Amino acid sequence: MARKKAPPASRFAYNGLNRVIHERARLSVLTSLMTHSAGLAFAELRELCSLTDGNLNRHLVVLEQAKLVSVTKKFGGTRQITRCRITALGRRRYLDYLAVLEQVILDGATAVKDGAEAAAGA
C-alpha cells in the first residue's frame, strides 16, 4: 500500500510557534530569564512577570519538563532559595521562536500595507 504524501507546509501555519513558549506567562518567564544570564531568584521572576507564586511555579514546572529552564533550590538558614535559569536548549528554542514570531509580524505588516494601498487605489 502506497503512503500518502504529506501536504506541503502551509505558508501561514507558523509551526515554529511552540505551544510551550507561546503561552503569555511562559513567554514572560523566558524573556525575563533571557535578559538575566545569571538567572533570577523566584521572587524577582515573580515580580517581573506579575504572577502569583502558584502560577509562576506551575509555569516553571512546564518549562522545566520541556528542559527550557532549570530551577535549583538551596536552603539558606531558615529559608529556601530558588534560582531559575534558562538552559542552552531554552535559549535556542526561544531564539527560534522569535524568528518565527518576527515572520508573523512581517507578514502582518505586509498585509496591512497591501490592504491600505489597495484601499487607496480603489
N, CA, C and O atoms as a Tinker XYZ file with bonds, in Angstrom:
   488  protein
     1  N      0.838000   -1.179000    0.000000    73     2
     2  CA     0.000000    0.000000    0.000000    64     1     3
     3  C      0.891000    1.253000    0.000000    63     2     4     5
     4  O      1.809000    1.368000    0.811000    81     3
     5  N      0.616000    2.161000   -0.892000    73     3     6
     6  CA     1.433000    3.367000   -1.019000    64     5     7
     7  C      1.091000    4.360000    0.084000    63     6     8     9
     8  O     -0.063000    4.514000    0.484000    81     7
     9  N      2.116000    5.012000    0.549000    73     7    10
    10  CA     1.921000    6.059000    1.559000    64     9    11
    11  C      1.443000    7.337000    0.912000    63    10    12    13
    12  O      1.850000    7.682000   -0.197000    81    11
    13  N      0.573000    8.035000    1.619000    73    11    14
    14  CA     0.130000    9.345000    1.124000    64    13    15
    15  C      1.249000   10.348000    1.352000    63    14    16    17
    16  O      1.951000   10.309000    2.362000    81    15
    17  N      1.392000   11.232000    0.405000    73    15    18
    18  CA     2.372000   12.303000    0.569000    64    17    19
    19  C      1.843000   13.295000    1.583000    63    18    20    21
    20  O      0.655000   13.614000    1.608000    81    19
    21  N      2.750000   13.776000    2.419000    73    19    22
    22  CA     2.371000   14.812000    3.376000    64    21    23
    23  C      2.087000   16.092000    2.605000    63    22    24    25
    24  O      2.808000   16.418000    1.662000    81    23
    25  N      1.046000   16.822000    2.994000    73    23    26
    26  CA     0.771000   18.078000    2.293000    64    25    27
    27  C      1.912000   19.061000    2.516000    63    26    28    29
    28  O      2.563000   19.034000    3.560000    81    27
    29  N      2.154000   19.926000    1.541000    73    27    30
    30  CA     3.230000   20.914000    1.719000    64    29    31
    31  C      2.900000   21.825000    2.898000    63    30    32    33
    32  O      1.736000   22.074000    3.213000    81    31
    33  N      3.948000   22.306000    3.529000    73    31    34
    34  CA     3.763000   23.199000    4.678000    64    33    35
    35  C      2.975000   24.433000    4.255000    63    34    36    37
    36  O      3.272000   25.055000    3.235000    81    35
    37  N      2.005000   24.765000    5.024000    73    35    38
    38  CA     1.204000   25.957000    4.742000    64    37    39
    39  C      2.012000   27.195000    5.071000    63    38    40    41
    40  O      2.675000   27.263000    6.106000    81    39
    41  N      1.951000   28.153000    4.200000    73    39    42
    42  CA     2.750000   29.375000    4.335000    64    41    43
    43  C      2.501000   30.092000    5.646000    63    42    44    45
    44  O      3.434000   30.629000    6.243000    81    43
    45  N      1.266000   30.110000    6.103000    73    43    46
    46  CA     0.944000   30.878000    7.302000    64    45    47
    47  C      0.594000   29.986000    8.495000    63    46    48    49
    48  O     -0.154000   30.410000    9.377000    81    47
    49  N      1.108000   28.785000    8.537000    73    47    50
    50  CA     0.841000   27.876000    9.660000    64    49    51
    51  C      1.686000   28.236000   10.878000    63    50    52    53
    52  O      1.263000   27.999000   12.010000    81    51
    53  N      2.860000   28.800000   10.666000    73    51    54
    54  CA     3.771000   29.216000   11.745000    64    53    55
    55  C      3.984000   28.096000   12.760000    63    54    56    57
    56  O      3.784000   28.275000   13.962000    81    55
    57  N      4.393000   26.942000   12.247000    73    55    58
    58  CA     4.601000   25.779000   13.096000    64    57    59
    59  C      5.664000   25.997000   14.171000    63    58    60    61
    60  O      5.680000   25.281000   15.173000    81    59
    61  N      6.538000   26.956000   13.982000    73    59    62
    62  CA     7.582000   27.243000   14.964000    64    61    63
    63  C      7.096000   27.974000   16.190000    63    62    64    65
    64  O      7.875000   28.210000   17.114000    81    63
    65  N      5.810000   28.345000   16.225000    73    63    66
    66  CA     5.263000   28.998000   17.416000    64    65    67
    67  C      4.963000   27.898000   18.442000    63    66    68    69
    68  O      3.832000   27.434000   18.583000    81    67
    69  N      6.005000   27.513000   19.135000    73    67    70
    70  CA     5.980000   26.437000   20.116000    64    69    71
    71  C      4.929000   26.713000   21.183000    63    70    72    73
    72  O      4.955000   27.765000   21.822000    81    71
    73  N      4.004000   25.776000   21.382000    73    71    74
    74  CA     2.913000   25.955000   22.343000    64    73    75
    75  C      3.412000   26.139000   23.774000    63    74    76    77
    76  O      2.793000   26.851000   24.565000    81    75
    77  N      4.516000   25.505000   24.099000    73    75    78
    78  CA     5.057000   25.652000   25.454000    64    77    79
    79  C      5.503000   27.095000   25.676000    63    78    80    81
    80  O      5.262000   27.660000   26.742000    81    79
    81  N      6.141000   27.684000   24.692000    73    79    82
    82  CA     6.654000   29.053000   24.807000    64    81    83
    83  C      5.550000   30.082000   24.570000    63    82    84    85
    84  O      5.552000   31.140000   25.198000    81    83
    85  N      4.621000   29.791000   23.686000    73    83    86
    86  CA     3.661000   30.787000   23.211000    64    85    87
    87  C      2.702000   31.294000   24.286000    63    86    88    89
    88  O      2.151000   32.385000   24.139000    81    87
    89  N      2.491000   30.544000   25.347000    73    87    90
    90  CA     1.599000   30.987000   26.422000    64    89    91
    91  C      2.199000   32.250000   27.050000    63    90    92    93
    92  O      3.399000   32.299000   27.319000    81    91
    93  N      1.370000   33.262000   27.279000    73    91    94
    94  CA     1.845000   34.578000   27.709000    64    93    95
    95  C      2.755000   34.536000   28.924000    63    94    96    97
    96  O      3.826000   35.141000   28.897000    81    95
    97  N      2.371000   33.851000   29.975000    73    95    98
    98  CA     3.179000   33.834000   31.198000    64    97    99
    99  C      4.528000   33.149000   30.948000    63    98   100   101
   100  O      5.557000   33.610000   31.441000    81    99
   101  N      4.523000   32.056000   30.187000    73    99   102
   102  CA     5.785000   31.362000   29.924000    64   101   103
   103  C      6.688000   32.182000   29.010000    63   102   104   105
   104  O      7.910000   32.150000   29.153000    81   103
   105  N      6.097000   32.909000   28.081000    73   103   106
   106  CA     6.887000   33.817000   27.245000    64   105   107
   107  C      7.510000   34.907000   28.120000    63   106   108   109
   108  O      8.664000   35.279000   27.910000    81   107
   109  N      6.772000   35.413000   29.084000    73   107   110
   110  CA     7.298000   36.413000   30.022000    64   109   111
   111  C      8.452000   35.848000   30.840000    63   110   112   113
   112  O      9.473000   36.509000   31.028000    81   111
   113  N      8.284000   34.625000   31.324000    73   111   114
   114  CA     9.335000   33.980000   32.122000    64   113   115
   115  C     10.600000   33.815000   31.286000    63   114   116   117
   116  O     11.690000   34.174000   31.730000    81   115
   117  N     10.459000   33.276000   30.087000    73   115   118
   118  CA    11.634000   33.058000   29.245000    64   117   119
   119  C     12.304000   34.365000   28.841000    63   118   120   121
   120  O     13.532000   34.446000   28.807000    81   119
   121  N     11.519000   35.377000   28.538000    73   119   122
   122  CA    12.097000   36.675000   28.174000    64   121   123
   123  C     12.856000   37.263000   29.355000    63   122   124   125
   124  O     13.948000   37.804000   29.183000    81   123
   125  N     12.292000   37.164000   30.541000    73   123   126
   126  CA    12.975000   37.652000   31.748000    64   125   127
   127  C     14.292000   36.924000   31.953000    63   126   128   129
   128  O     15.314000   37.542000   32.252000    81   127
   129  N     14.263000   35.605000   31.792000    73   127   130
   130  CA    15.482000   34.824000   32.002000    64   129   131
   131  C     16.507000   35.058000   30.897000    63   130   132   133
   132  O     17.709000   34.987000   31.152000    81   131
   133  N     16.054000   35.334000   29.679000    73   131   134
   134  CA    16.985000   35.659000   28.584000    64   133   135
   135  C     17.730000   36.953000   28.874000    63   134   136   137
   136  O     18.895000   37.096000   28.504000    81   135
   137  N     17.073000   37.883000   29.527000    73   135   138
   138  CA    17.701000   39.179000   29.793000    64   137   139
   139  C     18.527000   39.179000   31.077000    63   138   140   141
   140  O     19.168000   40.177000   31.404000    81   139
   141  N     18.512000   38.076000   31.796000    73   139   142
   142  CA    19.296000   37.941000   33.035000    64   141   143
   143  C     20.082000   36.641000   32.965000    63   142   144   145
   144  O     19.642000   35.611000   33.477000    81   143
   145  N     21.248000   36.693000   32.327000    73   143   146
   146  CA    22.014000   35.476000   32.041000    64   145   147
   147  C     22.431000   34.717000   33.303000    63   146   148   149
   148  O     22.642000   33.506000   33.245000    81   147
   149  N     22.551000   35.397000   34.427000    73   147   150
   150  CA    22.919000   34.718000   35.679000    64   149   151
   151  C     21.715000   34.067000   36.342000    63   150   152   153
   152  O     21.846000   33.396000   37.365000    81   151
   153  N     20.551000   34.268000   35.758000    73   151   154
   154  CA    19.326000   33.717000   36.333000    64   153   155
   155  C     18.677000   34.706000   37.290000    63   154   156   157
   156  O     19.196000   35.796000   37.528000    81   155
   157  N     17.551000   34.309000   37.824000    73   155   158
   158  CA    16.793000   35.165000   38.734000    64   157   159
   159  C     16.283000   34.347000   39.909000    63   158   160   161
   160  O     15.981000   33.160000   39.787000    81   159
   161  N     16.197000   35.007000   41.028000    73   159   162
   162  CA    15.546000   34.395000   42.176000    64   161   163
   163  C     14.054000   34.308000   41.871000    63   162   164   165
   164  O     13.517000   35.126000   41.125000    81   163
   165  N     13.396000   33.320000   42.447000    73   163   166
   166  CA    11.972000   33.105000   42.230000    64   165   167
   167  C     11.181000   34.392000   42.460000    63   166   168   169
   168  O     10.327000   34.747000   41.648000    81   167
   169  N     11.458000   35.087000   43.555000    73   167   170
   170  CA    10.713000   36.311000   43.891000    64   169   171
   171  C     10.931000   37.402000   42.840000    63   170   172   173
   172  O      9.994000   38.121000   42.491000    81   171
   173  N     12.150000   37.527000   42.340000    73   171   174
   174  CA    12.427000   38.523000   41.297000    64   173   175
   175  C     11.652000   38.186000   40.026000    63   174   176   177
   176  O     11.054000   39.060000   39.398000    81   175
   177  N     11.670000   36.920000   39.662000    73   175   178
   178  CA    10.968000   36.474000   38.465000    64   177   179
   179  C      9.463000   36.678000   38.615000    63   178   180   181
   180  O      8.789000   37.104000   37.677000    81   179
   181  N      8.954000   36.378000   39.779000    73   179   182
   182  CA     7.522000   36.565000   40.055000    64   181   183
   183  C      7.130000   38.029000   39.858000    63   182   184   185
   184  O      6.099000   38.319000   39.251000    81   183
   185  N      7.939000   38.939000   40.363000    73   183   186
   186  CA     7.646000   40.377000   40.225000    64   185   187
   187  C      7.754000   40.838000   38.777000    63   186   188   189
   188  O      6.894000   41.576000   38.295000    81   187
   189  N      8.800000   40.410000   38.084000    73   187   190
   190  CA     8.979000   40.828000   36.688000    64   189   191
   191  C      7.832000   40.372000   35.795000    63   190   192   193
   192  O      7.464000   41.058000   34.841000    81   191
   193  N      7.274000   39.215000   36.111000    73   191   194
   194  CA     6.218000   38.631000   35.268000    64   193   195
   195  C      4.818000   38.888000   35.801000    63   194   196   197
   196  O      3.838000   38.490000   35.173000    81   195
   197  N      4.707000   39.550000   36.952000    73   195   198
   198  CA     3.407000   39.834000   37.585000    64   197   199
   199  C      2.560000   38.568000   37.738000    63   198   200   201
   200  O      1.405000   38.520000   37.317000    81   199
   201  N      3.162000   37.553000   38.347000    73   199   202
   202  CA     2.479000   36.288000   38.570000    64   201   203
   203  C      2.391000   35.992000   40.061000    63   202   204   205
   204  O      3.167000   36.526000   40.854000    81   203
   205  N      1.461000   35.154000   40.432000    73   203   206
   206  CA     1.397000   34.691000   41.814000    64   205   207
   207  C      2.421000   33.569000   41.992000    63   206   208   209
   208  O      2.927000   33.024000   41.011000    81   207
   209  N      2.719000   33.231000   43.234000    73   207   210
   210  CA     3.657000   32.140000   43.500000    64   209   211
   211  C      3.209000   30.850000   42.823000    63   210   212   213
   212  O      3.994000   30.192000   42.139000    81   211
   213  N      1.944000   30.497000   43.018000    73   211   214
   214  CA     1.425000   29.251000   42.466000    64   213   215
   215  C      1.426000   29.239000   40.954000    63   214   216   217
   216  O      1.753000   28.225000   40.337000    81   215
   217  N      1.059000   30.369000   40.346000    73   215   218
   218  CA     1.024000   30.471000   38.893000    64   217   219
   219  C      2.438000   30.350000   38.323000    63   218   220   221
   220  O      2.665000   29.605000   37.370000    81   219
   221  N      3.381000   31.079000   38.905000    73   219   222
   222  CA     4.765000   31.005000   38.428000    64   221   223
   223  C      5.295000   29.591000   38.596000    63   222   224   225
   224  O      5.943000   29.055000   37.697000    81   223
   225  N      5.024000   28.991000   39.736000    73   223   226
   226  CA     5.513000   27.638000   39.982000    64   225   227
   227  C      4.995000   26.670000   38.921000    63   226   228   229
   228  O      5.756000   25.850000   38.407000    81   227
   229  N      3.725000   26.756000   38.593000    73   227   230
   230  CA     3.137000   25.863000   37.587000    64   229   231
   231  C      3.787000   26.054000   36.216000    63   230   232   233
   232  O      4.075000   25.079000   35.523000    81   231
   233  N      4.015000   27.305000   35.827000    73   231   234
   234  CA     4.652000   27.569000   34.532000    64   233   235
   235  C      6.108000   27.109000   34.531000    63   234   236   237
   236  O      6.601000   26.622000   33.513000    81   235
   237  N      6.793000   27.256000   35.648000    73   235   238
   238  CA     8.171000   26.772000   35.734000    64   237   239
   239  C      8.231000   25.254000   35.593000    63   238   240   241
   240  O      9.155000   24.724000   34.977000    81   239
   241  N      7.254000   24.555000   36.159000    73   239   242
   242  CA     7.203000   23.098000   36.026000    64   241   243
   243  C      7.093000   22.710000   34.550000    63   242   244   245
   244  O      7.803000   21.818000   34.087000    81   243
   245  N      6.209000   23.375000   33.816000    73   243   246
   246  CA     6.038000   23.089000   32.381000    64   245   247
   247  C      7.334000   23.369000   31.624000    63   246   248   249
   248  O      7.759000   22.561000   30.798000    81   247
   249  N      7.959000   24.504000   31.900000    73   247   250
   250  CA     9.199000   24.872000   31.215000    64   249   251
   251  C     10.348000   23.950000   31.601000    63   250   252   253
   252  O     11.200000   23.633000   30.771000    81   251
   253  N     10.371000   23.521000   32.851000    73   251   254
   254  CA    11.421000   22.612000   33.307000    64   253   255
   255  C     11.240000   21.229000   32.676000    63   254   256   257
   256  O     12.223000   20.600000   32.283000    81   255
   257  N     10.016000   20.755000   32.574000    73   255   258
   258  CA     9.755000   19.458000   31.932000    64   257   259
   259  C     10.161000   19.481000   30.465000    63   258   260   261
   260  O     10.594000   18.466000   29.919000    81   259
   261  N     10.022000   20.638000   29.829000    73   259   262
   262  CA    10.440000   20.796000   28.434000    64   261   263
   263  C     11.943000   21.061000   28.320000    63   262   264   265
   264  O     12.460000   21.231000   27.216000    81   263
   265  N     12.634000   21.095000   29.443000    73   263   266
   266  CA    14.086000   21.333000   29.515000    64   265   267
   267  C     14.488000   22.714000   29.015000    63   266   268   269
   268  O     15.604000   22.906000   28.532000    81   267
   269  N     13.576000   23.674000   29.133000    73   267   270
   270  CA    13.866000   25.045000   28.704000    64   269   271
   271  C     14.421000   25.893000   29.842000    63   270   272   273
   272  O     15.113000   26.880000   29.594000    81   271
   273  N     14.133000   25.528000   31.065000    73   271   274
   274  CA    14.672000   26.235000   32.233000    64   273   275
   275  C     15.165000   25.208000   33.251000    63   274   276   277
   276  O     14.766000   24.044000   33.242000    81   275
   277  N     16.045000   25.687000   34.124000    73   275   278
   278  CA    16.460000   24.866000   35.264000    64   277   279
   279  C     16.103000   25.643000   36.526000    63   278   280   281
   280  O     16.246000   26.864000   36.586000    81   279
   281  N     15.645000   24.920000   37.512000    73   279   282
   282  CA    15.262000   25.513000   38.784000    64   281   283
   283  C     16.063000   24.804000   39.861000    63   282   284   285
   284  O     15.977000   23.585000   40.014000    81   283
   285  N     16.844000   25.581000   40.608000    73   283   286
   286  CA    17.631000   24.995000   41.697000    64   285   287
   287  C     17.120000   25.555000   43.016000    63   286   288   289
   288  O     16.784000   26.733000   43.138000    81   287
   289  N     17.077000   24.669000   43.988000    73   287   290
   290  CA    16.606000   25.069000   45.318000    64   289   291
   291  C     17.697000   24.768000   46.328000    63   290   292   293
   292  O     18.219000   23.655000   46.391000    81   291
   293  N     18.034000   25.783000   47.120000    73   291   294
   294  CA    19.033000   25.638000   48.181000    64   293   295
   295  C     18.407000   26.128000   49.468000    63   294   296   297
   296  O     17.525000   26.987000   49.464000    81   295
   297  N     18.866000   25.581000   50.544000    73   295   298
   298  CA    18.378000   26.041000   51.835000    64   297   299
   299  C     19.450000   26.888000   52.485000    63   298   300   301
   300  O     20.580000   26.444000   52.686000    81   299
   301  N     19.079000   28.116000   52.812000    73   299   302
   302  CA    19.980000   29.049000   53.464000    64   301   303
   303  C     19.395000   29.451000   54.806000    63   302   304   305
   304  O     18.505000   30.298000   54.880000    81   303
   305  N     19.900000   28.842000   55.855000    73   303   306
   306  CA    19.347000   29.144000   57.174000    64   305   307
   307  C     17.941000   28.582000   57.304000    63   306   308   309
   308  O     17.729000   27.371000   57.229000    81   307
   309  N     16.997000   29.470000   57.499000    73   307   310
   310  CA    15.611000   29.030000   57.704000    64   309   311
   311  C     14.751000   29.149000   56.451000    63   310   312   313
   312  O     13.554000   28.865000   56.492000    81   311
   313  N     15.344000   29.562000   55.352000    73   311   314
   314  CA    14.522000   29.741000   54.155000    64   313   315
   315  C     15.121000   29.039000   52.952000    63   314   316   317
   316  O     16.320000   28.772000   52.882000    81   315
   317  N     14.251000   28.757000   52.022000    73   315   318
   318  CA    14.641000   28.116000   50.766000    64   317   319
   319  C     14.911000   29.204000   49.732000    63   318   320   321
   320  O     14.140000   30.154000   49.601000    81   319
   321  N     15.999000   29.055000   49.010000    73   319   322
   322  CA    16.349000   29.999000   47.946000    64   321   323
   323  C     16.194000   29.264000   46.616000    63   322   324   325
   324  O     16.877000   28.272000   46.359000    81   323
   325  N     15.295000   29.760000   45.783000    73   323   326
   326  CA    15.043000   29.154000   44.476000    64   325   327
   327  C     15.602000   30.074000   43.400000    63   326   328   329
   328  O     15.293000   31.265000   43.361000    81   327
   329  N     16.427000   29.506000   42.529000    73   327   330
   330  CA    17.028000   30.277000   41.439000    64   329   331
   331  C     16.621000   29.636000   40.122000    63   330   332   333
   332  O     16.660000   28.414000   39.974000    81   331
   333  N     16.233000   30.467000   39.174000    73   331   334
   334  CA    15.752000   29.998000   37.869000    64   333   335
   335  C     16.694000   30.503000   36.783000    63   334   336   337
   336  O     17.104000   31.664000   36.782000    81   335
   337  N     17.026000   29.605000   35.860000    73   335   338
   338  CA    17.898000   29.962000   34.736000    64   337   339
   339  C     17.352000   29.342000   33.456000    63   338   340   341
   340  O     16.716000   28.288000   33.482000    81   339
   341  N     17.611000   30.008000   32.344000    73   339   342
   342  CA    17.256000   29.424000   31.059000    64   341   343
   343  C     18.377000   28.464000   30.670000    63   342   344   345
   344  O     19.549000   28.759000   30.906000    81   343
   345  N     18.038000   27.332000   30.083000    73   343   346
   346  CA    19.041000   26.357000   29.657000    64   345   347
   347  C     19.539000   26.705000   28.258000    63   346   348   349
   348  O     18.973000   27.571000   27.591000    81   347
   349  N     20.600000   26.028000   27.817000    73   347   350
   350  CA    21.101000   26.231000   26.453000    64   349   351
   351  C     20.021000   25.859000   25.442000    63   350   352   353
   352  O     19.844000   26.556000   24.443000    81   351
   353  N     19.304000   24.775000   25.689000    73   351   354
   354  CA    18.199000   24.390000   24.813000    64   353   355
   355  C     17.104000   25.455000   24.843000    63   354   356   357
   356  O     16.544000   25.801000   23.803000    81   355
   357  N     16.803000   25.966000   26.017000    73   355   358
   358  CA    15.793000   27.011000   26.151000    64   357   359
   359  C     16.167000   28.259000   25.374000    63   358   360   361
   360  O     15.319000   28.886000   24.739000    81   359
   361  N     17.431000   28.612000   25.430000    73   359   362
   362  CA    17.921000   29.784000   24.685000    64   361   363
   363  C     17.751000   29.566000   23.180000    63   362   364   365
   364  O     17.289000   30.460000   22.470000    81   363
   365  N     18.125000   28.373000   22.693000    73   363   366
   366  CA    17.981000   28.077000   21.258000    64   365   367
   367  C     16.517000   28.085000   20.838000    63   366   368   369
   368  O     16.162000   28.676000   19.819000    81   367
   369  N     15.674000   27.432000   21.619000    73   367   370
   370  CA    14.249000   27.370000   21.276000    64   369   371
   371  C     13.609000   28.755000   21.321000    63   370   372   373
   372  O     12.754000   29.078000   20.496000    81   371
   373  N     14.023000   29.565000   22.281000    73   371   374
   374  CA    13.493000   30.928000   22.395000    64   373   375
   375  C     13.869000   31.737000   21.155000    63   374   376   377
   376  O     13.023000   32.429000   20.588000    81   375
   377  N     15.130000   31.657000   20.732000    73   375   378
   378  CA    15.574000   32.404000   19.554000    64   377   379
   379  C     14.882000   31.911000   18.287000    63   378   380   381
   380  O     14.531000   32.711000   17.419000    81   379
   381  N     14.684000   30.589000   18.177000    73   379   382
   382  CA    13.930000   30.039000   17.037000    64   381   383
   383  C     12.495000   30.577000   17.047000    63   382   384   385
   384  O     11.950000   30.960000   16.012000    81   383
   385  N     11.908000   30.595000   18.230000    73   383   386
   386  CA    10.539000   31.100000   18.397000    64   385   387
   387  C     10.455000   32.563000   17.953000    63   386   388   389
   388  O      9.524000   32.946000   17.243000    81   387
   389  N     11.429000   33.381000   18.372000    73   387   390
   390  CA    11.433000   34.797000   17.995000    64   389   391
   391  C     11.543000   34.976000   16.477000    63   390   392   393
   392  O     10.931000   35.882000   15.913000    81   391
   393  N     12.321000   34.116000   15.820000    73   391   394
   394  CA    12.453000   34.209000   14.363000    64   393   395
   395  C     11.103000   33.965000   13.688000    63   394   396   397
   396  O     10.753000   34.652000   12.729000    81   395
   397  N     10.355000   32.995000   14.185000    73   395   398
   398  CA     9.032000   32.729000   13.609000    64   397   399
   399  C      8.085000   33.875000   13.926000    63   398   400   401
   400  O      7.315000   34.304000   13.067000    81   399
   401  N      8.138000   34.370000   15.148000    73   399   402
   402  CA     7.281000   35.486000   15.548000    64   401   403
   403  C      7.591000   36.731000   14.709000    63   402   404   405
   404  O      6.693000   37.489000   14.345000    81   403
   405  N      8.863000   36.923000   14.416000    73   403   406
   406  CA     9.250000   38.045000   13.552000    64   405   407
   407  C      8.616000   37.897000   12.173000    63   406   408   409
   408  O      8.172000   38.884000   11.587000    81   407
   409  N      8.571000   36.674000   11.652000    73   407   410
   410  CA     7.944000   36.434000   10.359000    64   409   411
   411  C      6.448000   36.736000   10.408000    63   410   412   413
   412  O      5.892000   37.289000    9.460000    81   411
   413  N      5.799000   36.372000   11.514000    73   411   414
   414  CA     4.375000   36.688000   11.695000    64   413   415
   415  C      4.170000   38.202000   11.616000    63   414   416   417
   416  O      3.252000   38.680000   10.949000    81   415
   417  N      5.022000   38.935000   12.294000    73   415   418
   418  CA     4.908000   40.399000   12.312000    64   417   419
   419  C      5.147000   40.977000   10.919000    63   418   420   421
   420  O      4.422000   41.870000   10.480000    81   419
   421  N      6.156000   40.469000   10.234000    73   419   422
   422  CA     6.431000   40.951000    8.872000    64   421   423
   423  C      5.266000   40.646000    7.935000    63   422   424   425
   424  O      4.865000   41.493000    7.136000    81   423
   425  N      4.724000   39.431000    8.036000    73   423   426
   426  CA     3.586000   39.070000    7.185000    64   425   427
   427  C      2.378000   39.960000    7.488000    63   426   428   429
   428  O      1.681000   40.411000    6.578000    81   427
   429  N      2.148000   40.201000    8.755000    73   427   430
   430  CA     1.024000   41.057000    9.142000    64   429   431
   431  C      1.210000   42.487000    8.665000    63   430   432   433
   432  O      0.271000   43.107000    8.166000    81   431
   433  N      2.419000   43.013000    8.817000    73   431   434
   434  CA     2.700000   44.380000    8.368000    64   433   435
   435  C      2.546000   44.501000    6.858000    63   434   436   437
   436  O      2.033000   45.505000    6.363000    81   435
   437  N      2.988000   43.481000    6.124000    73   435   438
   438  CA     2.841000   43.485000    4.666000    64   437   439
   439  C      1.368000   43.468000    4.275000    63   438   440   441
   440  O      0.947000   44.180000    3.363000    81   439
   441  N      0.594000   42.649000    4.971000    73   439   442
   442  CA    -0.843000   42.566000    4.682000    64   441   443
   443  C     -1.533000   43.904000    4.941000    63   442   444   445
   444  O     -2.393000   44.320000    4.165000    81   443
   445  N     -1.161000   44.572000    6.019000    73   443   446
   446  CA    -1.772000   45.865000    6.338000    64   445   447
   447  C     -1.386000   46.902000    5.286000    63   446   448   449
   448  O     -2.224000   47.680000    4.831000    81   447
   449  N     -0.110000   46.904000    4.905000    73   447   450
   450  CA     0.370000   47.845000    3.896000    64   449   451
   451  C     -0.314000   47.597000    2.550000    63   450   452   453
   452  O     -0.768000   48.531000    1.890000    81   451
   453  N     -0.379000   46.315000    2.155000    73   451   454
   454  CA    -1.025000   45.987000    0.879000    64   453   455
   455  C     -2.514000   46.344000    0.911000    63   454   456   457
   456  O     -3.063000   46.821000   -0.082000    81   455
   457  N     -3.150000   46.117000    2.031000    73   455   458
   458  CA    -4.571000   46.468000    2.171000    64   457   459
   459  C     -4.796000   47.971000    2.100000    63   458   460   461
   460  O     -5.764000   48.434000    1.496000    81   459
   461  N     -3.893000   48.734000    2.725000    73   459   462
   462  CA    -4.017000   50.195000    2.686000    64   461   463
   463  C     -3.791000   50.712000    1.270000    63   462   464   465
   464  O     -4.488000   51.619000    0.817000    81   463
   465  N     -2.809000   50.130000    0.568000    73   463   466
   466  CA    -2.545000   50.558000   -0.813000    64   465   467
   467  C     -3.719000   50.208000   -1.724000    63   466   468   469
   468  O     -4.085000   50.991000   -2.601000    81   467
   469  N     -4.307000   49.028000   -1.515000    73   467   470
   470  CA    -5.457000   48.604000   -2.325000    64   469   471
   471  C     -6.645000   49.519000   -2.054000    63   470   472   473
   472  O     -7.369000   49.888000   -2.978000    81   471
   473  N     -6.845000   49.881000   -0.804000    73   471   474
   474  CA    -7.974000   50.763000   -0.445000    64   473   475
   475  C     -7.773000   52.171000   -1.015000    63   474   476   477
   476  O     -8.728000   52.825000   -1.433000    81   475
   477  N     -6.516000   52.623000   -1.024000    73   475   478
   478  CA    -6.234000   53.945000   -1.554000    64   477   479
   479  C     -6.398000   53.990000   -3.075000    63   478   480   481
   480  O     -6.775000   55.016000   -3.642000    81   479
   481  N     -6.108000   52.859000   -3.724000    73   479   482
   482  CA    -6.214000   52.814000   -5.187000    64   481   483
   483  C     -7.631000   52.512000   -5.669000    63   482   484   485
   484  O     -7.921000   52.621000   -6.860000    81   483
   485  N     -8.500000   52.139000   -4.754000    73   483   486
   486  CA    -9.874000   51.762000   -5.158000    64   485   487
   487  C    -10.767000   52.943000   -5.353000    63   486   488
   488  O    -11.940000   52.781000   -5.690000    81   487
